[in-house]
Short mmCIF file of C-alpha atoms (C1' of nucleotides) in Angstrom, two decimals:
data_model
loop_
_atom_site.label_atom_id
_atom_site.label_comp_id
_atom_site.label_asym_id
_atom_site.label_seq_id
_atom_site.Cartn_x
_atom_site.Cartn_y
_atom_site.Cartn_z
CA UNK A 1 -1.32 4.22 44.25
CA UNK A 2 1.15 4.97 41.48
CA UNK A 3 1.13 8.33 39.78
CA UNK A 4 -0.16 6.81 36.61
CA UNK A 5 -3.13 5.19 38.31
CA UNK A 6 -3.95 8.43 40.05
CA UNK A 7 -3.81 10.37 36.79
CA UNK A 8 -6.13 7.89 35.20
CA UNK A 9 -8.58 8.05 38.09
CA UNK A 10 -8.58 11.84 38.06
CA UNK A 11 -9.33 11.87 34.37
CA UNK A 12 -12.10 9.32 34.67
CA UNK A 13 -13.61 11.13 37.63
CA UNK A 14 -13.57 14.57 36.03
CA UNK A 15 -15.10 13.22 32.84
CA UNK A 16 -17.79 11.09 34.41
CA UNK A 17 -18.89 13.58 37.04
CA UNK A 18 -19.38 16.17 34.32
CA UNK A 19 -21.31 13.76 32.12
CA UNK A 20 -23.56 12.49 34.88
CA UNK A 21 -24.34 15.99 36.03
CA UNK A 22 -25.25 17.21 32.56
CA UNK A 23 -27.32 14.16 31.74
CA UNK A 24 -29.13 14.16 35.08
CA UNK A 25 -29.91 17.87 34.81
CA UNK A 26 -31.24 17.34 31.34
CA UNK A 27 -33.48 14.44 32.39
CA UNK A 28 -34.79 16.33 35.40
CA UNK A 29 -35.49 19.34 33.24
CA UNK A 30 -37.54 17.10 30.99
CA UNK A 31 -39.62 16.01 33.99
CA UNK A 32 -40.08 19.48 35.46
CA UNK A 33 -41.18 21.08 32.22
CA UNK A 34 -41.41 24.80 31.67
CA UNK A 35 -42.99 25.91 34.94
CA UNK A 36 -39.77 25.77 36.93
CA UNK A 37 -36.04 25.70 36.33
CA UNK A 38 -34.03 22.93 37.99
CA UNK A 39 -32.61 25.41 40.48
CA UNK A 40 -36.07 26.68 41.31
CA UNK A 41 -37.30 23.16 41.85
CA UNK A 42 -34.41 22.43 44.15
CA UNK A 43 -35.13 25.60 46.10
CA UNK A 44 -38.75 24.54 46.55
CA UNK A 45 -37.45 21.18 47.79
CA UNK A 46 -35.07 22.85 50.19
CA UNK A 47 -37.70 25.20 51.58
CA UNK A 48 -40.27 22.46 52.00
CA UNK A 49 -37.80 20.29 53.90
CA UNK A 50 -36.41 23.05 56.08
CA UNK A 51 -38.41 24.17 59.10
CA UNK A 52 -37.55 27.86 58.95
CA UNK A 53 -35.75 28.66 55.75
CA UNK A 54 -34.01 31.99 55.13
CA UNK A 55 -32.22 33.52 52.15
CA UNK A 56 -28.90 33.29 53.96
CA UNK A 57 -29.38 29.58 54.53
CA UNK A 58 -30.16 29.06 50.84
CA UNK A 59 -27.16 31.17 49.82
CA UNK A 60 -25.04 28.96 52.01
CA UNK A 61 -26.43 25.72 50.65
CA UNK A 62 -26.16 26.89 47.05
CA UNK A 63 -22.72 28.43 47.57
CA UNK A 64 -23.78 31.69 45.97
CA UNK A 65 -24.20 35.29 47.08
CA UNK A 66 -27.32 36.26 48.92
CA UNK A 67 -28.22 38.64 46.12
CA UNK A 68 -28.44 35.71 43.73
CA UNK A 69 -30.99 34.12 46.06
CA UNK A 70 -32.91 37.38 46.33
CA UNK A 71 -33.22 37.45 42.55
CA UNK A 72 -34.48 33.87 42.33
CA UNK A 73 -36.89 34.29 45.24
CA UNK A 74 -38.21 37.51 43.67
CA UNK A 75 -39.06 35.71 40.48
CA UNK A 76 -40.72 32.85 42.33
CA UNK A 77 -42.61 35.19 44.66
CA UNK A 78 -43.84 37.11 41.61
CA UNK A 79 -45.19 33.85 40.25
CA UNK A 80 -46.93 33.23 43.59
CA UNK A 81 -44.90 30.17 44.52
CA UNK A 82 -43.09 31.48 47.60
CA UNK A 83 -44.17 33.72 50.45
CA UNK A 84 -41.90 35.95 52.57
CA UNK A 85 -42.63 36.42 56.28
CA UNK A 86 -40.66 38.69 58.60
CA UNK A 87 -39.52 37.26 61.92
CA UNK A 88 -41.21 39.36 64.61
CA UNK A 89 -38.38 38.80 67.10
CA UNK A 90 -35.53 39.63 64.74
CA UNK A 91 -36.95 41.89 62.12
CA UNK A 92 -33.92 41.53 59.86
CA UNK A 93 -34.83 37.91 59.18
CA UNK A 94 -37.23 36.84 56.43
CA UNK A 95 -38.62 33.32 56.43
CA UNK A 96 -39.45 31.66 53.13
CA UNK A 97 -42.38 29.29 52.78
CA UNK A 98 -44.20 27.71 49.89
CA UNK A 99 -47.63 29.02 48.97
CA UNK A 100 -50.33 26.41 48.32
CA UNK A 101 -49.73 26.90 44.64
CA UNK A 102 -45.97 26.50 45.12
CA UNK A 103 -46.48 23.35 47.10
CA UNK A 104 -48.78 21.77 44.53
CA UNK A 105 -46.35 22.56 41.72
CA UNK A 106 -43.46 21.22 43.78
CA UNK A 107 -45.21 17.97 44.73
CA UNK A 108 -46.16 17.48 41.13
CA UNK A 109 -42.59 17.77 39.87
CA UNK A 110 -41.19 15.93 42.84
CA UNK A 111 -43.30 12.89 42.08
CA UNK A 112 -41.99 12.67 38.54
CA UNK A 113 -38.41 13.08 39.66
CA UNK A 114 -38.92 10.46 42.35
CA UNK A 115 -40.06 8.02 39.65
CA UNK A 116 -37.09 8.90 37.51
CA UNK A 117 -34.50 8.46 40.24
CA UNK A 118 -36.17 5.27 41.43
CA UNK A 119 -36.11 3.78 37.94
CA UNK A 120 -32.40 4.48 37.84
CA UNK A 121 -31.43 3.42 41.36
CA UNK A 122 -33.23 0.11 41.07
CA UNK A 123 -31.03 -0.86 38.14
CA UNK A 124 -28.17 -1.33 40.61
CA UNK A 125 -27.60 -4.03 43.18
CA UNK A 126 -28.61 -2.74 46.60
CA UNK A 127 -25.05 -3.11 47.90
CA UNK A 128 -23.56 -1.30 44.94
CA UNK A 129 -25.82 1.72 45.17
CA UNK A 130 -25.41 1.85 48.95
CA UNK A 131 -21.64 1.80 48.68
CA UNK A 132 -21.84 4.43 45.98
CA UNK A 133 -23.94 6.78 48.08
CA UNK A 134 -21.74 6.16 51.12
CA UNK A 135 -18.63 7.18 49.21
CA UNK A 136 -20.52 10.11 47.73
CA UNK A 137 -21.41 11.32 51.21
CA UNK A 138 -17.83 10.88 52.35
CA UNK A 139 -16.77 12.94 49.34
CA UNK A 140 -19.20 15.68 50.33
CA UNK A 141 -17.56 15.83 53.76
CA UNK A 142 -14.06 15.94 52.30
CA UNK A 143 -15.04 18.75 49.95
CA UNK A 144 -16.52 20.61 52.87
CA UNK A 145 -13.31 20.29 54.86
CA UNK A 146 -11.31 21.34 51.79
CA UNK A 147 -13.47 24.41 51.37
CA UNK A 148 -12.88 25.45 54.95
CA UNK A 149 -9.13 24.88 54.57
CA UNK A 150 -9.03 27.09 51.48
CA UNK A 151 -10.95 29.82 53.25
CA UNK A 152 -8.69 29.57 56.27
CA UNK A 153 -5.52 30.14 54.27
CA UNK B 1 -35.26 -3.54 48.16
CA UNK B 2 -38.26 -2.42 50.16
CA UNK B 3 -40.05 0.79 49.27
CA UNK B 4 -38.82 2.46 52.38
CA UNK B 5 -35.18 1.69 51.63
CA UNK B 6 -35.60 2.95 48.10
CA UNK B 7 -37.18 6.18 49.31
CA UNK B 8 -34.32 6.70 51.69
CA UNK B 9 -31.71 6.03 49.00
CA UNK B 10 -33.42 8.42 46.59
CA UNK B 11 -33.41 11.14 49.19
CA UNK B 12 -29.78 10.60 50.12
CA UNK B 13 -28.74 10.50 46.48
CA UNK B 14 -30.60 13.65 45.46
CA UNK B 15 -29.22 15.53 48.44
CA UNK B 16 -25.63 14.40 48.16
CA UNK B 17 -25.32 14.75 44.42
CA UNK B 18 -26.52 18.33 44.70
CA UNK B 19 -24.14 19.11 47.54
CA UNK B 20 -21.10 17.56 45.90
CA UNK B 21 -21.79 19.33 42.66
CA UNK B 22 -22.13 22.74 44.33
CA UNK B 23 -19.07 22.28 46.53
CA UNK B 24 -16.91 20.95 43.70
CA UNK B 25 -17.92 23.78 41.39
CA UNK B 26 -17.12 26.27 44.09
CA UNK B 27 -13.67 24.77 44.76
CA UNK B 28 -12.84 24.60 41.06
CA UNK B 29 -13.94 28.18 40.61
CA UNK B 30 -11.51 29.14 43.36
CA UNK B 31 -8.69 27.44 41.46
CA UNK B 32 -9.58 28.86 38.05
CA UNK B 33 -9.87 32.44 39.23
CA UNK B 34 -11.43 35.21 37.17
CA UNK B 35 -9.96 34.49 33.75
CA UNK B 36 -12.37 31.69 32.97
CA UNK B 37 -15.73 30.40 34.13
CA UNK B 38 -15.98 26.72 35.04
CA UNK B 39 -17.92 26.04 31.86
CA UNK B 40 -15.30 27.81 29.79
CA UNK B 41 -12.55 25.81 31.43
CA UNK B 42 -14.38 22.60 30.71
CA UNK B 43 -14.84 23.65 27.08
CA UNK B 44 -11.11 24.27 26.76
CA UNK B 45 -10.54 20.82 28.23
CA UNK B 46 -12.99 19.26 25.81
CA UNK B 47 -11.50 20.97 22.77
CA UNK B 48 -7.95 20.15 23.75
CA UNK B 49 -8.81 16.46 24.17
CA UNK B 50 -10.92 16.16 21.05
CA UNK B 51 -9.17 15.77 17.72
CA UNK B 52 -11.58 17.82 15.60
CA UNK B 53 -14.06 19.59 17.79
CA UNK B 54 -17.18 21.29 16.43
CA UNK B 55 -19.93 23.37 18.00
CA UNK B 56 -22.43 20.60 17.40
CA UNK B 57 -20.26 18.15 19.27
CA UNK B 58 -19.96 20.53 22.21
CA UNK B 59 -23.71 21.19 22.19
CA UNK B 60 -24.21 17.44 22.33
CA UNK B 61 -21.76 16.93 25.17
CA UNK B 62 -23.14 19.86 27.16
CA UNK B 63 -26.75 18.97 26.40
CA UNK B 64 -27.58 22.50 25.32
CA UNK B 65 -28.67 24.26 22.14
CA UNK B 66 -26.06 25.04 19.57
CA UNK B 67 -26.80 28.72 19.98
CA UNK B 68 -25.65 28.50 23.58
CA UNK B 69 -22.31 27.15 22.38
CA UNK B 70 -22.04 29.86 19.74
CA UNK B 71 -22.43 32.47 22.47
CA UNK B 72 -19.75 30.91 24.68
CA UNK B 73 -17.32 30.39 21.80
CA UNK B 74 -17.88 33.98 20.67
CA UNK B 75 -16.86 35.28 24.07
CA UNK B 76 -13.81 33.05 24.21
CA UNK B 77 -12.80 33.84 20.62
CA UNK B 78 -13.10 37.55 21.43
CA UNK B 79 -10.68 36.97 24.29
CA UNK B 80 -8.31 35.21 21.88
CA UNK B 81 -8.57 31.79 23.53
CA UNK B 82 -10.23 29.83 20.72
CA UNK B 83 -9.82 29.85 16.95
CA UNK B 84 -12.45 28.89 14.36
CA UNK B 85 -11.41 27.11 11.17
CA UNK B 86 -13.76 26.14 8.33
CA UNK B 87 -13.56 22.61 6.98
CA UNK B 88 -12.58 22.90 3.31
CA UNK B 89 -14.38 19.70 2.34
CA UNK B 90 -17.66 20.47 4.08
CA UNK B 91 -17.87 24.20 4.33
CA UNK B 92 -20.75 24.11 6.81
CA UNK B 93 -18.45 22.72 9.48
CA UNK B 94 -16.33 24.88 11.78
CA UNK B 95 -13.50 23.31 13.77
CA UNK B 96 -12.59 24.76 17.14
CA UNK B 97 -9.01 24.80 18.39
CA UNK B 98 -7.18 26.49 21.24
CA UNK B 99 -4.91 29.40 20.45
CA UNK B 100 -1.48 29.36 22.12
CA UNK B 101 -2.84 31.79 24.66
CA UNK B 102 -5.88 29.60 25.24
CA UNK B 103 -3.69 26.56 25.69
CA UNK B 104 -1.41 28.25 28.22
CA UNK B 105 -4.37 29.50 30.24
CA UNK B 106 -5.96 26.06 30.10
CA UNK B 107 -2.82 24.19 31.16
CA UNK B 108 -2.36 26.63 33.98
CA UNK B 109 -5.84 26.06 35.39
CA UNK B 110 -5.75 22.38 34.61
CA UNK B 111 -2.68 21.89 36.75
CA UNK B 112 -4.33 23.46 39.77
CA UNK B 113 -7.48 21.42 39.32
CA UNK B 114 -5.39 18.30 38.92
CA UNK B 115 -3.76 19.00 42.29
CA UNK B 116 -7.13 19.62 43.85
CA UNK B 117 -8.74 16.44 42.56
CA UNK B 118 -5.65 14.43 43.43
CA UNK B 119 -5.64 15.72 47.00
CA UNK B 120 -9.24 14.56 47.28
CA UNK B 121 -9.00 11.22 45.52
CA UNK B 122 -6.00 10.14 47.54
CA UNK B 123 -8.01 10.44 50.73
CA UNK B 124 -9.87 7.29 49.71
CA UNK B 125 -8.71 3.71 49.64
CA UNK B 126 -7.80 2.75 46.09
CA UNK B 127 -10.53 0.10 46.00
CA UNK B 128 -13.17 2.47 47.29
CA UNK B 129 -12.49 5.20 44.77
CA UNK B 130 -12.24 2.69 41.94
CA UNK B 131 -15.58 1.16 42.85
CA UNK B 132 -17.04 4.61 43.12
CA UNK B 133 -15.88 5.65 39.68
CA UNK B 134 -16.99 2.33 38.20
CA UNK B 135 -20.51 2.81 39.52
CA UNK B 136 -20.43 6.42 38.41
CA UNK B 137 -19.57 5.33 34.88
CA UNK B 138 -22.31 2.74 34.95
CA UNK B 139 -24.69 5.49 36.04
CA UNK B 140 -23.61 7.65 33.10
CA UNK B 141 -24.50 4.81 30.75
CA UNK B 142 -27.88 4.26 32.38
CA UNK B 143 -28.69 7.95 32.15
CA UNK B 144 -27.71 7.90 28.51
CA UNK B 145 -30.02 4.99 27.79
CA UNK B 146 -32.79 6.72 29.75
CA UNK B 147 -32.33 9.88 27.72
CA UNK B 148 -32.68 7.98 24.48
CA UNK B 149 -35.78 6.20 25.79
CA UNK B 150 -37.41 9.51 26.69
CA UNK B 151 -36.62 10.94 23.27
CA UNK B 152 -37.97 7.83 21.58
CA UNK B 153 -41.36 8.08 23.24
"C1'" DG C 1 -25.23 55.02 73.13
"C1'" DT C 2 -22.04 54.28 69.44
"C1'" DG C 3 -19.69 51.24 66.27
"C1'" DA C 4 -19.60 46.76 64.30
"C1'" DA C 5 -21.94 42.89 62.61
"C1'" DT C 6 -25.97 40.68 60.39
"C1'" DA C 7 -30.07 39.92 57.06
"C1'" DG C 8 -31.58 41.22 53.20
"C1'" DT C 9 -32.31 44.27 48.91
"C1'" DT C 10 -31.06 46.91 44.76
"C1'" DA C 11 -28.74 47.90 40.50
"C1'" DA C 12 -25.37 47.36 36.83
"C1'" DA C 13 -22.97 44.20 34.30
"C1'" DC C 14 -22.15 39.99 32.50
"C1'" DA C 15 -22.51 34.52 31.50
"C1'" DG C 16 -25.51 31.04 30.09
"C1'" DT C 17 -29.70 29.39 28.01
"C1'" DT C 18 -33.81 28.85 24.83
"C1'" DG C 19 -36.55 29.21 20.72
"C1'" DA C 20 -37.35 30.96 16.45
"C1'" DA C 21 -35.80 32.76 12.32
"C1'" DC C 22 -32.10 32.92 9.43
"C1'" DT C 23 -27.72 31.78 5.99
"C1'" DA C 24 -25.14 28.70 3.62
"C1'" DA C 25 -23.83 24.32 2.26
"C1'" DA C 26 -24.65 19.39 1.43
"C1'" DT C 27 -27.76 15.53 0.60
"C1'" DT C 28 -31.75 13.21 -1.28
"C1'" DA C 29 -35.45 12.12 -4.15
"C1'" DG C 30 -38.05 12.45 -8.19
"C1'" DC D 1 -30.37 17.80 -12.82
"C1'" DT D 2 -33.23 20.48 -10.24
"C1'" DA D 3 -36.16 21.02 -6.05
"C1'" DA D 4 -36.98 19.84 -1.40
"C1'" DT D 5 -34.91 18.50 2.77
"C1'" DT D 6 -31.38 18.17 6.05
"C1'" DT D 7 -27.34 19.81 8.41
"C1'" DA D 8 -23.92 23.24 10.69
"C1'" DG D 9 -23.80 27.21 12.44
"C1'" DT D 10 -25.26 32.18 13.56
"C1'" DT D 11 -28.24 35.99 15.15
"C1'" DC D 12 -31.56 38.05 18.05
"C1'" DA D 13 -34.81 38.82 21.86
"C1'" DA D 14 -35.97 37.38 26.14
"C1'" DC D 15 -35.03 35.32 30.16
"C1'" DT D 16 -32.37 33.02 34.46
"C1'" DG D 17 -28.51 33.05 37.29
"C1'" DT D 18 -24.48 35.24 39.13
"C1'" DT D 19 -21.16 38.79 41.15
"C1'" DT D 20 -19.82 43.03 43.18
"C1'" DA D 21 -20.67 47.14 45.42
"C1'" DA D 22 -23.56 50.17 47.64
"C1'" DC D 23 -27.44 50.46 50.34
"C1'" DT D 24 -31.38 49.94 54.37
"C1'" DA D 25 -32.73 48.22 58.50
"C1'" DT D 26 -32.01 45.86 62.50
"C1'" DT D 27 -29.44 43.74 66.30
"C1'" DC D 28 -25.33 43.03 69.15
"C1'" DA D 29 -21.22 44.19 71.94
"C1'" DC D 30 -18.77 46.99 74.96
#
DNA sequence: GTGAATAGTTAAACAGTTGAACTAAATTAG
DNA sequence: CTAATTTAGTTCAACTGTTTAACTATTCAC
């Protein structure tokens, strides 16, 4: 690739990734409504998909400090959406689970988001969207490696 | 596409887009350092690329309220990075420009981010990354249309 | 058993966001 | 030409998310 082509690709990538993220967040927010923030919805998703979810795991996945997770979980626990349970074997560990109320709210939002994403994905050819997601996943791996490199320096 | 395939694609997409966004933000933050937030850096980028940038335009691009932009611009103007200039023809309008200091800081960060993105992009075959960005841009358009549909309802 | 590591919390400080109320200027409609 | 409406932007209160540093409580390693 020539320098010029690379410059152009960088510019297009930076612009479009920003735009897509902002637009997607905005659409999802419209679906979720005022009961949850997007982050909170994603945390409910993460907890419901993980077998034994802890604050540290969330902090890792979200790439934020554990205290940021504590704050979010506090708010959601106050609203009765999440329950904390101490591990009896290692009493430092706290497992996070959805309450019934949290689960109902999550499923409700999830369904709407599912519809939204489906209505978007199905506008692409199957091969195009599959290639897209494949590259996206490769990108995630590369970013992960990059992150570890930077930390290792 | 069968329902099952669609479900799987939705799940992969939601997961990977979240991951890539978090990882990319985290890497960029590492490059920018403590002088700017990622949002602030992107605002500098936007202003420096736009000929006559206003708060309303930024609010539109960022999909947030104008008052959110006012708050960000206030902080950056206080730090001497951005200058406000009233339009003499339409005195409601305020144009935003970078100060020299703002421009130097921006260029400095921009260079590092450029290197970062380049080191990532060049790990893909030219055709793969081009296809990826093409689909990404198509996605941006679809999301835009979707947004307008939702507003129109 | 003592010192280091781990899981999580707390508190202060700040960035980002919303919604509503506001100012000031421009546009439009009668 | 005035009055009502729209537009650009700001202010304020309230809230979410984040970081950093200091802290508690527990477990691990030697």
